[in-house]
Coordinates of C-alpha atoms in Angstrom, one line a residue:
X9 CA 0.0 0.0 0.0
X10 CA 1.3 3.4 -1.0
X11 CA 2.0 5.8 1.9
X12 CA 1.9 9.6 1.1
X13 CA 3.9 12.0 3.2
X14 CA 2.4 15.5 3.8
X15 CA 4.7 18.0 5.5
X16 CA 3.0 20.3 8.0
X17 CA 6.4 22.0 8.7
X18 CA 9.6 22.6 6.8
X19 CA 11.6 19.3 6.5
X20 CA 14.8 21.3 6.9
X21 CA 14.3 23.8 9.7
X22 CA 10.9 22.7 11.0
X23 CA 9.4 26.2 10.6
X24 CA 5.6 26.4 10.1
X25 CA 6.1 29.3 7.7
X26 CA 5.3 27.2 4.6
X27 CA 3.2 27.8 1.6
X28 CA 2.6 26.4 -1.9
X29 CA 5.0 27.9 -4.5
X30 CA 4.2 26.1 -7.7
X31 CA 2.8 22.9 -9.3
X32 CA 4.8 20.9 -11.8
X33 CA 4.7 17.5 -13.5
X34 CA 6.7 14.3 -13.3
X35 CA 7.8 14.6 -17.0
X36 CA 10.1 11.6 -17.2
X37 CA 8.1 8.7 -15.6
X38 CA 4.5 9.0 -14.3
X39 CA 3.2 12.3 -15.8
X40 CA 1.6 12.9 -12.4
X41 CA 1.3 16.5 -11.0
X42 CA 3.0 17.4 -7.8
X43 CA 3.0 20.5 -5.6
X44 CA 6.2 22.2 -4.5
X45 CA 6.0 24.3 -1.3
X46 CA 8.4 26.9 0.1
X47 CA 9.7 27.6 3.6
X48 CA 9.8 31.3 4.2
X49 CA 12.3 30.9 7.1
X50 CA 15.2 28.9 5.5
X51 CA 14.0 29.2 1.8
X52 CA 14.0 25.5 1.2
X53 CA 11.5 24.3 -1.5
X54 CA 10.1 20.8 -1.0
X55 CA 7.8 18.5 -2.9
X56 CA 4.6 18.0 -1.0
X57 CA 2.5 14.7 -0.8
X58 CA 5.4 12.5 -1.7
X59 CA 5.5 8.7 -1.8
X60 CA 7.3 7.3 1.3
X61 CA 10.6 5.4 1.1
X62 CA 8.9 2.1 0.5
X63 CA 6.6 3.4 -2.2
X64 CA 8.8 5.6 -4.4
X65 CA 10.7 2.9 -6.3
X66 CA 8.3 2.8 -9.3
X67 CA 9.1 6.5 -10.0
X68 CA 12.7 5.5 -10.7
X69 CA 11.8 2.8 -13.2
X70 CA 12.7 4.4 -16.5
X71 CA 15.7 4.4 -18.9
X72 CA 15.4 8.2 -18.6
X73 CA 16.9 7.8 -15.2
X74 CA 20.4 7.4 -16.7
X75 CA 22.4 7.2 -13.5
X76 CA 20.7 3.9 -12.7
X77 CA 20.5 2.3 -16.2
X78 CA 23.8 3.5 -17.8
X79 CA 21.9 3.8 -21.1
X80 CA 23.6 5.7 -23.9
X81 CA 20.5 5.9 -26.2
X82 CA 19.7 9.4 -27.5
X83 CA 21.7 12.6 -27.7
X84 CA 21.0 13.7 -24.1
X85 CA 22.1 10.4 -22.6
X86 CA 25.3 10.4 -24.7
X87 CA 26.0 14.0 -23.6
X88 CA 25.5 12.8 -20.0
X89 CA 28.1 10.1 -20.3
X90 CA 30.6 12.4 -22.1
X91 CA 30.3 15.0 -19.4
X92 CA 30.5 12.5 -16.6
X93 CA 33.9 11.3 -17.9
X94 CA 35.2 14.8 -17.7
X95 CA 33.8 15.6 -14.3
X96 CA 35.1 12.4 -12.7
X97 CA 38.6 13.9 -12.8
X98 CA 37.3 17.3 -11.7
X99 CA 35.7 15.8 -8.6
X100 CA 38.8 13.8 -7.8
X101 CA 40.9 16.9 -8.0
X102 CA 38.4 18.9 -5.9
X103 CA 38.5 16.3 -3.1
X104 CA 42.3 16.3 -3.1
X105 CA 42.3 20.1 -2.9
X106 CA 39.7 20.5 -0.2
X107 CA 40.6 17.4 2.0
X108 CA 44.3 18.1 1.6
X109 CA 45.1 14.5 1.4
X110 CA 46.1 12.3 -1.6
X111 CA 44.4 9.1 -0.3
X112 CA 42.1 8.1 2.5
X113 CA 38.8 6.5 3.4
X114 CA 35.9 7.7 1.2
X115 CA 32.1 6.9 1.4
X116 CA 30.1 7.5 -1.7
X117 CA 26.4 7.8 -1.0
X118 CA 24.1 7.0 -4.0
X119 CA 27.0 5.5 -6.0
X120 CA 24.8 4.7 -9.1
X121 CA 26.6 2.4 -11.5
X122 CA 29.9 3.0 -9.7
X123 CA 31.9 5.3 -12.1
X124 CA 33.0 7.8 -9.4
X125 CA 33.8 5.1 -6.8
X126 CA 35.9 3.3 -9.4
X127 CA 37.7 6.5 -10.3
X128 CA 38.7 7.1 -6.7
X129 CA 39.7 3.4 -6.2
X130 CA 42.0 3.7 -9.2
X131 CA 43.7 6.7 -7.4
X132 CA 44.5 4.8 -4.2
X133 CA 41.4 5.7 -2.1
X134 CA 39.7 3.1 0.1
X135 CA 36.1 3.5 -1.2
X136 CA 32.8 2.2 0.1
X137 CA 29.7 2.8 -2.0
X138 CA 26.1 2.7 -1.1
X139 CA 23.3 2.4 -3.7
X140 CA 19.6 1.4 -3.3
X141 CA 18.9 0.4 -6.9
X142 CA 19.6 -3.3 -7.6
X143 CA 20.1 -2.7 -11.4
X144 CA 22.7 -0.1 -10.7
X145 CA 24.5 -2.2 -8.2
X146 CA 24.7 -5.1 -10.7
X147 CA 26.1 -2.8 -13.4
X148 CA 28.8 -1.6 -10.9
X149 CA 29.7 -5.3 -10.2
X150 CA 29.8 -6.3 -13.8
X151 CA 31.6 -3.2 -15.2
X152 CA 34.0 -2.4 -12.4
X153 CA 34.0 -5.5 -10.2
X154 CA 32.7 -3.1 -7.5
X155 CA 30.4 -4.4 -4.8
X156 CA 28.0 -1.6 -3.6
X157 CA 26.0 -1.9 -0.4
X158 CA 22.4 -1.0 0.5
X159 CA 21.9 2.4 2.1
X160 CA 21.1 0.9 5.6
X161 CA 24.7 0.0 5.8
X162 CA 25.3 3.7 6.6
X163 CA 24.1 3.0 10.2
X164 CA 26.6 0.2 10.7
X165 CA 29.9 2.1 10.3
X166 CA 32.2 3.0 13.1
X167 CA 32.5 6.5 14.4
X168 CA 35.1 8.7 12.7
X169 CA 35.7 6.1 10.1
X170 CA 35.9 8.3 6.9
X171 CA 38.0 11.2 5.7
X172 CA 35.5 12.2 3.0
X173 CA 31.8 11.5 2.3
X174 CA 30.3 12.4 -1.2
X175 CA 26.8 12.8 -2.4
X176 CA 26.7 13.7 -6.1
X177 CA 23.0 14.8 -6.7
X178 CA 21.8 12.4 -4.0
X179 CA 20.8 14.5 -0.9
X180 CA 17.6 15.7 -2.7
X181 CA 16.5 12.1 -2.9
X182 CA 17.0 11.1 0.8
X183 CA 13.8 10.7 2.9
X184 CA 15.6 10.6 6.2
X185 CA 17.3 13.9 5.7
X186 CA 18.3 14.7 9.3
X187 CA 19.1 11.1 10.2
X188 CA 21.6 11.0 7.3
X189 CA 23.1 14.3 8.2
X190 CA 23.6 13.4 11.8
X191 CA 25.1 10.1 10.8
X192 CA 27.6 11.9 8.5
X193 CA 28.7 14.0 11.4
X194 CA 29.3 10.9 13.5
X195 CA 31.3 8.8 11.0
X196 CA 33.5 11.6 9.6
X197 CA 36.9 12.1 11.2
X198 CA 37.6 15.4 12.9
X199 CA 37.7 18.2 10.2
X200 CA 36.4 15.6 7.7
X201 CA 34.8 16.9 4.5
X202 CA 31.3 16.3 3.2
X203 CA 30.8 17.1 -0.5
X204 CA 27.1 17.7 -1.4
X205 CA 26.2 18.4 -5.0
X206 CA 22.6 19.5 -5.6
X207 CA 20.5 21.6 -8.1
X208 CA 20.1 25.2 -7.2
X209 CA 16.6 26.6 -7.7
X210 CA 17.9 30.2 -7.3
X211 CA 19.8 29.8 -10.6
X212 CA 19.1 31.8 -13.7
X213 CA 18.0 28.7 -15.7
X214 CA 15.5 27.7 -12.9
X215 CA 14.0 31.2 -13.0
X216 CA 13.7 31.0 -16.8
X217 CA 12.1 27.6 -17.1
X218 CA 9.9 27.9 -14.0
X219 CA 7.7 24.8 -13.6
X220 CA 9.4 23.2 -16.6
X221 CA 12.8 23.3 -15.0
X222 CA 14.0 19.7 -15.3
X223 CA 15.9 19.7 -12.0
X224 CA 12.7 19.9 -10.0
X225 CA 12.4 16.2 -11.1
X226 CA 9.4 15.5 -8.9
X227 CA 8.7 13.3 -7.0
X228 CA 12.2 11.9 -7.0
X229 CA 13.6 15.2 -5.8
X230 CA 12.1 15.6 -2.4
X231 CA 13.9 18.9 -1.6
X232 CA 15.0 21.8 -3.8
X233 CA 17.8 23.5 -2.1
X234 CA 19.0 27.1 -2.1
X235 CA 22.5 28.1 -0.7
X236 CA 20.7 29.5 2.4
X237 CA 18.9 26.3 3.1
X238 CA 22.1 24.2 2.7
X239 CA 23.9 26.5 5.1
X240 CA 21.0 26.1 7.6
X241 CA 21.0 22.3 7.3
X242 CA 24.8 22.2 7.7
X243 CA 24.7 24.3 10.9
X244 CA 22.0 22.1 12.5
X245 CA 24.3 19.1 12.3
X246 CA 27.7 20.5 13.3
X247 CA 29.0 21.4 9.8
X248 CA 30.1 24.7 8.2
X249 CA 30.0 25.3 4.4
X250 CA 33.6 26.2 3.6
X251 CA 33.5 26.2 -0.2
X252 CA 31.0 26.6 -3.1
X253 CA 31.9 25.2 -6.5
X254 CA 29.8 25.6 -9.7
X255 CA 28.9 22.6 -11.9
X256 CA 29.2 24.2 -15.3
X257 CA 27.8 21.4 -17.4
X258 CA 24.6 21.1 -15.4
X259 CA 23.0 24.2 -16.8
X260 CA 23.3 22.8 -20.4
X261 CA 22.1 19.3 -19.5
X262 CA 19.2 20.7 -17.5
X263 CA 18.3 23.2 -20.1
X264 CA 18.2 20.5 -22.8
X265 CA 15.7 18.5 -20.8
X266 CA 13.7 21.6 -19.8
X267 CA 13.3 22.7 -23.4
X268 CA 11.9 19.3 -24.2
X269 CA 9.4 19.5 -21.2
X270 CA 8.4 23.0 -22.1
X271 CA 8.0 22.7 -25.9
X272 CA 7.5 19.0 -26.4
X273 CA 10.5 18.8 -28.7
X274 CA 14.2 19.5 -28.5
X275 CA 15.7 22.9 -29.2
X276 CA 19.4 22.4 -28.7
X277 CA 20.3 26.0 -29.7
X278 CA 17.9 27.6 -27.2
X279 CA 19.1 25.1 -24.5
X280 CA 22.7 26.1 -25.2
X281 CA 22.0 29.8 -25.1
X282 CA 20.1 29.5 -21.8
X283 CA 22.7 27.3 -20.3
X284 CA 25.5 29.6 -21.3
X285 CA 23.6 32.7 -20.0
X286 CA 23.1 30.9 -16.6
X287 CA 26.8 30.1 -16.4
X288 CA 27.9 33.7 -17.3
X289 CA 25.7 34.9 -14.4
X290 CA 27.3 32.3 -12.2
X291 CA 30.8 33.5 -13.1
X292 CA 30.1 36.6 -11.0
X293 CA 28.1 34.8 -8.2
X294 CA 28.6 31.0 -7.7
X295 CA 25.4 30.9 -5.7
X296 CA 23.5 31.5 -9.0
X297 CA 25.0 28.3 -10.6
X298 CA 22.5 25.8 -11.9
X299 CA 24.0 23.2 -9.6
X300 CA 26.5 23.7 -6.7
X301 CA 29.0 21.5 -5.0
X302 CA 28.9 22.5 -1.3
X303 CA 32.0 21.5 0.7
X304 CA 31.0 21.1 4.3
X305 CA 33.6 20.8 7.1
X306 CA 32.9 19.0 10.3
X307 CA 33.4 21.5 13.1
X308 CA 32.5 19.6 16.3

């Protein structure tokens, strides 16, 4: 039986200052409509009336969900894989720069088909990966000989076990938001780093596409973060945001999908123009980037 979650307060800061902000569609799987609400205290947007953790799996069952299927069919999916190969090295270098170590213990949450975990293993890191989707776990095993574990394994680790924890476009999918954040605090070493990459609804491309903005991705995206809401969430769990890094390719990828959702067909030129404009604005203010990597440092 499907269980629906209705929030009566903000799932980030628990404020009761919440109201409906917009209504949008699950364009990629179910075609159902979902309401997105806003917290006027911490500025988080969140999807209302969502399936609970045991009911949401059918909303991920689509080849359109490329991080689980590894499909390369169609131009957008081919672009995704091309960009991913570039960003693997970028992420690796960012971790080395921010953590100030060349190797250590890394936990990758939502490892997908294992490409990032494999990249870090190849560069002398001891990597543990967690992934809920069985198909994705099987691909990781077949492609990289990489055994990924179920998400509940998170609560079995020792305290202060990891130097680095990464969530690449994952936190917006996590039902147990505060439980996970508190657990990250416990299993990171002193001054350990938590890397959180999430879409940014305060970006220029989000403002342009409005309800067609592909990164809303309801109901899979339970939360839609702003820099202010991430800062609030970090502070609640003993972290400080110590760096903000733009994800330059995301604006183009999201704009390509958004054009399709808005017009019913692809317009690659318009997507490129809008993605480029979003990035130009982000050059002057990283907090306007389409997606942001937040580097959180454990402070207590």
